[in-house]
């Protein structure tokens, strides 16, 4: 194997804290690599993992209940790994995001709407500082409800403002109010395998 072959693989391993332009990020890192996703944070590329196959049950459980809501009847949707600009120089791919039909139509016309409800599944590989910094970033961008799901701890943190969260366990109900009316689930139902 020669050096050129090795060099071509470099986009999948960004140098720690190396700053790049947004154009370089979109050209080289946007698609990610199997099992990985890259997010852009003010010139820094942050590598995280995509939702793993073994975590798909979480999305399935949430989506199964979401399908019973009035929001779903009005053609809103929950999607995985949606590309979201949270500011002019911050680009994220939350694990699960809620988008309304007007947002879907706006995106089709070139606008970049920010979902008001997002979910992140927190794994052992997530860096706590990056996770906490994103909470503030999301709320500054217009998010109104954020769930952090911790499968290993069997708990969910729900944020409605960036500086305060409520922690739910067991049969306690996590709600997406005020974004999705009458949408709530117990932690047990979210994490049911």
PDB file of C-alpha atoms in Angstrom:
ATOM      1  CA  UNK A   1       0.000   0.000   0.000  1.00  0.00           C
ATOM      2  CA  UNK A   2       1.477   3.364  -0.979  1.00  0.00           C
ATOM      3  CA  UNK A   3       1.157   6.719   0.770  1.00  0.00           C
ATOM      4  CA  UNK A   4      -1.458   7.996  -1.743  1.00  0.00           C
ATOM      5  CA  UNK A   5      -3.841   5.185  -0.812  1.00  0.00           C
ATOM      6  CA  UNK A   6      -3.503   6.009   2.875  1.00  0.00           C
ATOM      7  CA  UNK A   7      -3.961   9.732   2.244  1.00  0.00           C
ATOM      8  CA  UNK A   8      -7.264   9.178   0.437  1.00  0.00           C
ATOM      9  CA  UNK A   9      -8.729   7.721   3.635  1.00  0.00           C
ATOM     10  CA  UNK A  10      -7.827  10.790   5.716  1.00  0.00           C
ATOM     11  CA  UNK A  11     -11.268  12.493   5.476  1.00  0.00           C
ATOM     12  CA  UNK A  12     -12.615   9.799   7.784  1.00  0.00           C
ATOM     13  CA  UNK A  13     -10.129  10.667  10.514  1.00  0.00           C
ATOM     14  CA  UNK A  14     -10.046  14.419  11.127  1.00  0.00           C
ATOM     15  CA  UNK A  15      -7.098  15.703  13.093  1.00  0.00           C
ATOM     16  CA  UNK A  16      -7.959  16.613  16.673  1.00  0.00           C
ATOM     17  CA  UNK A  17      -9.174  20.231  16.785  1.00  0.00           C
ATOM     18  CA  UNK A  18      -7.892  21.064  13.301  1.00  0.00           C
ATOM     19  CA  UNK A  19      -9.955  23.966  11.929  1.00  0.00           C
ATOM     20  CA  UNK A  20     -11.412  23.638   8.465  1.00  0.00           C
ATOM     21  CA  UNK A  21     -13.707  25.792   6.349  1.00  0.00           C
ATOM     22  CA  UNK A  22     -17.383  24.971   6.042  1.00  0.00           C
ATOM     23  CA  UNK A  23     -16.810  24.282   2.343  1.00  0.00           C
ATOM     24  CA  UNK A  24     -14.123  21.689   3.151  1.00  0.00           C
ATOM     25  CA  UNK A  25     -16.370  20.100   5.748  1.00  0.00           C
ATOM     26  CA  UNK A  26     -19.326  19.812   3.374  1.00  0.00           C
ATOM     27  CA  UNK A  27     -17.131  18.430   0.591  1.00  0.00           C
ATOM     28  CA  UNK A  28     -15.098  15.896   2.580  1.00  0.00           C
ATOM     29  CA  UNK A  29     -16.902  15.044   5.799  1.00  0.00           C
ATOM     30  CA  UNK A  30     -20.634  15.530   5.298  1.00  0.00           C
ATOM     31  CA  UNK A  31     -21.411  11.931   4.372  1.00  0.00           C
ATOM     32  CA  UNK A  32     -19.319  10.427   7.177  1.00  0.00           C
ATOM     33  CA  UNK A  33     -18.219   6.809   7.174  1.00  0.00           C
ATOM     34  CA  UNK A  34     -20.019   3.630   8.186  1.00  0.00           C
ATOM     35  CA  UNK A  35     -21.100   4.006  11.814  1.00  0.00           C
ATOM     36  CA  UNK A  36     -19.719   7.549  12.096  1.00  0.00           C
ATOM     37  CA  UNK A  37     -21.101  11.016  11.600  1.00  0.00           C
ATOM     38  CA  UNK A  38     -19.318  14.322  11.565  1.00  0.00           C
ATOM     39  CA  UNK A  39     -20.692  17.584  12.851  1.00  0.00           C
ATOM     40  CA  UNK A  40     -19.282  21.059  12.259  1.00  0.00           C
ATOM     41  CA  UNK A  41     -18.782  23.404  15.204  1.00  0.00           C
ATOM     42  CA  UNK A  42     -17.217  26.766  14.378  1.00  0.00           C
ATOM     43  CA  UNK A  43     -14.452  25.316  12.226  1.00  0.00           C
ATOM     44  CA  UNK A  44     -13.920  22.179  14.308  1.00  0.00           C
ATOM     45  CA  UNK A  45     -15.050  18.780  13.072  1.00  0.00           C
ATOM     46  CA  UNK A  46     -16.610  16.684  15.818  1.00  0.00           C
ATOM     47  CA  UNK A  47     -16.732  12.960  15.157  1.00  0.00           C
ATOM     48  CA  UNK A  48     -19.513  10.970  16.805  1.00  0.00           C
ATOM     49  CA  UNK A  49     -21.223   7.680  16.161  1.00  0.00           C
ATOM     50  CA  UNK A  50     -24.475   7.259  14.310  1.00  0.00           C
ATOM     51  CA  UNK A  51     -27.335   5.513  16.072  1.00  0.00           C
ATOM     52  CA  UNK A  52     -26.245   1.924  16.234  1.00  0.00           C
ATOM     53  CA  UNK A  53     -28.300  -0.953  14.861  1.00  0.00           C
ATOM     54  CA  UNK A  54     -28.701  -2.225  18.388  1.00  0.00           C
ATOM     55  CA  UNK A  55     -30.335   1.123  19.334  1.00  0.00           C
ATOM     56  CA  UNK A  56     -32.961   1.054  16.567  1.00  0.00           C
ATOM     57  CA  UNK A  57     -35.471  -0.344  19.036  1.00  0.00           C
ATOM     58  CA  UNK A  58     -35.464   3.088  20.709  1.00  0.00           C
ATOM     59  CA  UNK A  59     -36.485   4.835  17.491  1.00  0.00           C
ATOM     60  CA  UNK A  60     -39.048   2.110  16.781  1.00  0.00           C
ATOM     61  CA  UNK A  61     -40.633   2.492  20.232  1.00  0.00           C
ATOM     62  CA  UNK A  62     -40.795   6.281  20.005  1.00  0.00           C
ATOM     63  CA  UNK A  63     -42.093   6.286  16.430  1.00  0.00           C
ATOM     64  CA  UNK A  64     -44.773   3.699  17.262  1.00  0.00           C
ATOM     65  CA  UNK A  65     -46.277   6.069  19.839  1.00  0.00           C
ATOM     66  CA  UNK A  66     -45.675   9.166  17.688  1.00  0.00           C
ATOM     67  CA  UNK A  67     -47.818   7.617  14.913  1.00  0.00           C
ATOM     68  CA  UNK A  68     -50.839   7.915  17.224  1.00  0.00           C
ATOM     69  CA  UNK A  69     -50.496  11.702  17.658  1.00  0.00           C
ATOM     70  CA  UNK A  70     -52.368  14.516  15.994  1.00  0.00           C
ATOM     71  CA  UNK A  71     -49.001  15.841  14.755  1.00  0.00           C
ATOM     72  CA  UNK A  72     -48.477  12.661  12.736  1.00  0.00           C
ATOM     73  CA  UNK A  73     -52.006  12.949  11.308  1.00  0.00           C
ATOM     74  CA  UNK A  74     -51.017  16.457  10.167  1.00  0.00           C
ATOM     75  CA  UNK A  75     -48.054  14.911   8.286  1.00  0.00           C
ATOM     76  CA  UNK A  76     -45.305  15.882  10.702  1.00  0.00           C
ATOM     77  CA  UNK A  77     -42.558  13.308  11.074  1.00  0.00           C
ATOM     78  CA  UNK A  78     -39.745  11.995  13.238  1.00  0.00           C
ATOM     79  CA  UNK A  79     -36.535  11.431  11.292  1.00  0.00           C
ATOM     80  CA  UNK A  80     -33.105  10.087  12.103  1.00  0.00           C
ATOM     81  CA  UNK A  81     -29.826  11.915  11.441  1.00  0.00           C
ATOM     82  CA  UNK A  82     -31.450  15.033   9.954  1.00  0.00           C
ATOM     83  CA  UNK A  83     -28.958  17.678   8.820  1.00  0.00           C
ATOM     84  CA  UNK A  84     -29.582  20.830  10.872  1.00  0.00           C
ATOM     85  CA  UNK A  85     -27.854  24.217  10.743  1.00  0.00           C
ATOM     86  CA  UNK A  86     -28.061  25.526  14.309  1.00  0.00           C
ATOM     87  CA  UNK A  87     -26.154  28.694  13.362  1.00  0.00           C
ATOM     88  CA  UNK A  88     -24.175  30.015  10.396  1.00  0.00           C
ATOM     89  CA  UNK A  89     -21.151  27.964  11.473  1.00  0.00           C
ATOM     90  CA  UNK A  90     -22.655  25.004  13.339  1.00  0.00           C
ATOM     91  CA  UNK A  91     -24.059  21.957  11.535  1.00  0.00           C
ATOM     92  CA  UNK A  92     -25.510  19.020  13.455  1.00  0.00           C
ATOM     93  CA  UNK A  93     -27.143  15.634  12.869  1.00  0.00           C
ATOM     94  CA  UNK A  94     -29.300  14.877  15.922  1.00  0.00           C
ATOM     95  CA  UNK A  95     -30.195  11.214  16.360  1.00  0.00           C
ATOM     96  CA  UNK A  96     -33.939  11.943  16.064  1.00  0.00           C
ATOM     97  CA  UNK A  97     -35.674  15.187  15.094  1.00  0.00           C
ATOM     98  CA  UNK A  98     -39.313  16.271  14.778  1.00  0.00           C
ATOM     99  CA  UNK A  99     -40.220  18.172  11.629  1.00  0.00           C
ATOM    100  CA  UNK A 100     -43.585  19.606  10.662  1.00  0.00           C
ATOM    101  CA  UNK A 101     -45.076  19.560   7.182  1.00  0.00           C
ATOM    102  CA  UNK A 102     -44.425  23.329   6.739  1.00  0.00           C
ATOM    103  CA  UNK A 103     -40.767  22.697   7.682  1.00  0.00           C
ATOM    104  CA  UNK A 104     -40.567  19.824   5.186  1.00  0.00           C
ATOM    105  CA  UNK A 105     -41.949  22.093   2.463  1.00  0.00           C
ATOM    106  CA  UNK A 106     -39.631  24.951   3.465  1.00  0.00           C
ATOM    107  CA  UNK A 107     -36.619  22.613   3.257  1.00  0.00           C
ATOM    108  CA  UNK A 108     -37.714  21.524  -0.230  1.00  0.00           C
ATOM    109  CA  UNK A 109     -37.517  25.205  -1.216  1.00  0.00           C
ATOM    110  CA  UNK A 110     -34.002  25.694   0.151  1.00  0.00           C
ATOM    111  CA  UNK A 111     -34.728  26.899   3.681  1.00  0.00           C
ATOM    112  CA  UNK A 112     -33.015  25.365   6.720  1.00  0.00           C
ATOM    113  CA  UNK A 113     -35.647  24.970   9.460  1.00  0.00           C
ATOM    114  CA  UNK A 114     -34.593  23.978  12.965  1.00  0.00           C
ATOM    115  CA  UNK A 115     -36.687  21.247  14.598  1.00  0.00           C
ATOM    116  CA  UNK A 116     -38.348  22.318  17.858  1.00  0.00           C
ATOM    117  CA  UNK A 117     -38.016  18.808  19.359  1.00  0.00           C
ATOM    118  CA  UNK A 118     -34.843  16.725  19.179  1.00  0.00           C
ATOM    119  CA  UNK A 119     -33.628  13.508  20.756  1.00  0.00           C
ATOM    120  CA  UNK A 120     -30.047  12.425  21.332  1.00  0.00           C
ATOM    121  CA  UNK A 121     -29.193   8.875  22.392  1.00  0.00           C
ATOM    122  CA  UNK A 122     -26.178   9.250  24.661  1.00  0.00           C
ATOM    123  CA  UNK A 123     -23.592   6.479  24.499  1.00  0.00           C
ATOM    124  CA  UNK A 124     -20.387   5.816  26.386  1.00  0.00           C
ATOM    125  CA  UNK A 125     -18.420   7.379  23.509  1.00  0.00           C
ATOM    126  CA  UNK A 126     -20.124  10.779  23.725  1.00  0.00           C
ATOM    127  CA  UNK A 127     -17.959  13.498  25.251  1.00  0.00           C
ATOM    128  CA  UNK A 128     -19.782  15.209  28.110  1.00  0.00           C
ATOM    129  CA  UNK A 129     -18.540  18.726  27.273  1.00  0.00           C
ATOM    130  CA  UNK A 130     -19.711  18.414  23.681  1.00  0.00           C
ATOM    131  CA  UNK A 131     -23.076  17.001  24.785  1.00  0.00           C
ATOM    132  CA  UNK A 132     -23.658  19.841  27.276  1.00  0.00           C
ATOM    133  CA  UNK A 133     -22.474  22.542  24.871  1.00  0.00           C
ATOM    134  CA  UNK A 134     -24.958  21.291  22.285  1.00  0.00           C
ATOM    135  CA  UNK A 135     -27.843  21.771  24.726  1.00  0.00           C
ATOM    136  CA  UNK A 136     -27.223  25.527  24.806  1.00  0.00           C
ATOM    137  CA  UNK A 137     -26.584  25.631  21.069  1.00  0.00           C
ATOM    138  CA  UNK A 138     -29.843  23.801  20.312  1.00  0.00           C
ATOM    139  CA  UNK A 139     -31.933  26.132  22.472  1.00  0.00           C
ATOM    140  CA  UNK A 140     -30.296  29.227  21.018  1.00  0.00           C
ATOM    141  CA  UNK A 141     -31.214  27.861  17.560  1.00  0.00           C
ATOM    142  CA  UNK A 142     -34.893  27.468  18.472  1.00  0.00           C
ATOM    143  CA  UNK A 143     -35.266  23.973  19.930  1.00  0.00           C
ATOM    144  CA  UNK A 144     -37.978  23.927  22.602  1.00  0.00           C
ATOM    145  CA  UNK A 145     -37.695  20.344  23.919  1.00  0.00           C
ATOM    146  CA  UNK A 146     -34.648  18.076  23.980  1.00  0.00           C
ATOM    147  CA  UNK A 147     -34.484  14.510  25.258  1.00  0.00           C
ATOM    148  CA  UNK A 148     -31.182  12.894  26.204  1.00  0.00           C
ATOM    149  CA  UNK A 149     -31.740   9.151  26.346  1.00  0.00           C
ATOM    150  CA  UNK A 150     -29.228   7.145  28.375  1.00  0.00           C
ATOM    151  CA  UNK A 151     -29.872   3.473  27.531  1.00  0.00           C
ATOM    152  CA  UNK A 152     -27.138   2.166  29.851  1.00  0.00           C
ATOM    153  CA  UNK A 153     -28.444   4.186  32.813  1.00  0.00           C
ATOM    154  CA  UNK A 154     -32.085   3.514  31.893  1.00  0.00           C
ATOM    155  CA  UNK A 155     -33.002   7.173  32.221  1.00  0.00           C
ATOM    156  CA  UNK A 156     -34.018  10.154  30.118  1.00  0.00           C
ATOM    157  CA  UNK A 157     -33.156  13.804  30.739  1.00  0.00           C
ATOM    158  CA  UNK A 158     -35.728  16.247  29.359  1.00  0.00           C
ATOM    159  CA  UNK A 159     -34.735  19.860  28.713  1.00  0.00           C
ATOM    160  CA  UNK A 160     -37.207  22.652  28.108  1.00  0.00           C
ATOM    161  CA  UNK A 161     -34.594  25.349  28.751  1.00  0.00           C
ATOM    162  CA  UNK A 162     -30.872  24.890  28.288  1.00  0.00           C
ATOM    163  CA  UNK A 163     -29.877  25.304  31.941  1.00  0.00           C
ATOM    164  CA  UNK A 164     -32.318  22.909  33.538  1.00  0.00           C
ATOM    165  CA  UNK A 165     -33.309  19.320  32.947  1.00  0.00           C
ATOM    166  CA  UNK A 166     -35.622  16.831  34.595  1.00  0.00           C
ATOM    167  CA  UNK A 167     -34.498  13.212  34.906  1.00  0.00           C
ATOM    168  CA  UNK A 168     -37.020  10.432  34.383  1.00  0.00           C
ATOM    169  CA  UNK A 169     -36.729   6.700  35.144  1.00  0.00           C
ATOM    170  CA  UNK A 170     -38.950   3.613  35.096  1.00  0.00           C
ATOM    171  CA  UNK A 171     -42.646   4.358  34.612  1.00  0.00           C
ATOM    172  CA  UNK A 172     -42.195   8.149  34.771  1.00  0.00           C
ATOM    173  CA  UNK A 173     -43.505   9.892  31.633  1.00  0.00           C
ATOM    174  CA  UNK A 174     -41.279  11.969  29.336  1.00  0.00           C
ATOM    175  CA  UNK A 175     -43.271  14.551  27.422  1.00  0.00           C
ATOM    176  CA  UNK A 176     -42.589  16.536  24.257  1.00  0.00           C
ATOM    177  CA  UNK A 177     -45.015  19.288  25.292  1.00  0.00           C
ATOM    178  CA  UNK A 178     -45.405  22.023  24.201  1.00  0.00           C
ATOM    179  CA  UNK A 179     -44.037  20.982  20.791  1.00  0.00           C
ATOM    180  CA  UNK A 180     -46.047  17.780  20.311  1.00  0.00           C
ATOM    181  CA  UNK A 181     -49.298  17.859  22.249  1.00  0.00           C
ATOM    182  CA  UNK A 182     -50.279  14.642  24.031  1.00  0.00           C
ATOM    183  CA  UNK A 183     -47.017  12.911  23.162  1.00  0.00           C
ATOM    184  CA  UNK A 184     -45.396  11.251  26.114  1.00  0.00           C
ATOM    185  CA  UNK A 185     -43.836   7.914  27.001  1.00  0.00           C
ATOM    186  CA  UNK A 186     -42.486   6.212  30.054  1.00  0.00           C
ATOM    187  CA  UNK A 187     -38.769   5.532  30.155  1.00  0.00           C
ATOM    188  CA  UNK A 188     -39.608   1.819  30.313  1.00  0.00           C
ATOM    189  CA  UNK A 189     -41.599   2.109  27.064  1.00  0.00           C
ATOM    190  CA  UNK A 190     -38.831   4.086  25.349  1.00  0.00           C
ATOM    191  CA  UNK A 191     -36.238   1.457  26.298  1.00  0.00           C
ATOM    192  CA  UNK A 192     -38.382  -1.659  25.875  1.00  0.00           C
ATOM    193  CA  UNK A 193     -36.495  -4.307  23.886  1.00  0.00           C
TER     194      UNK A 193
END
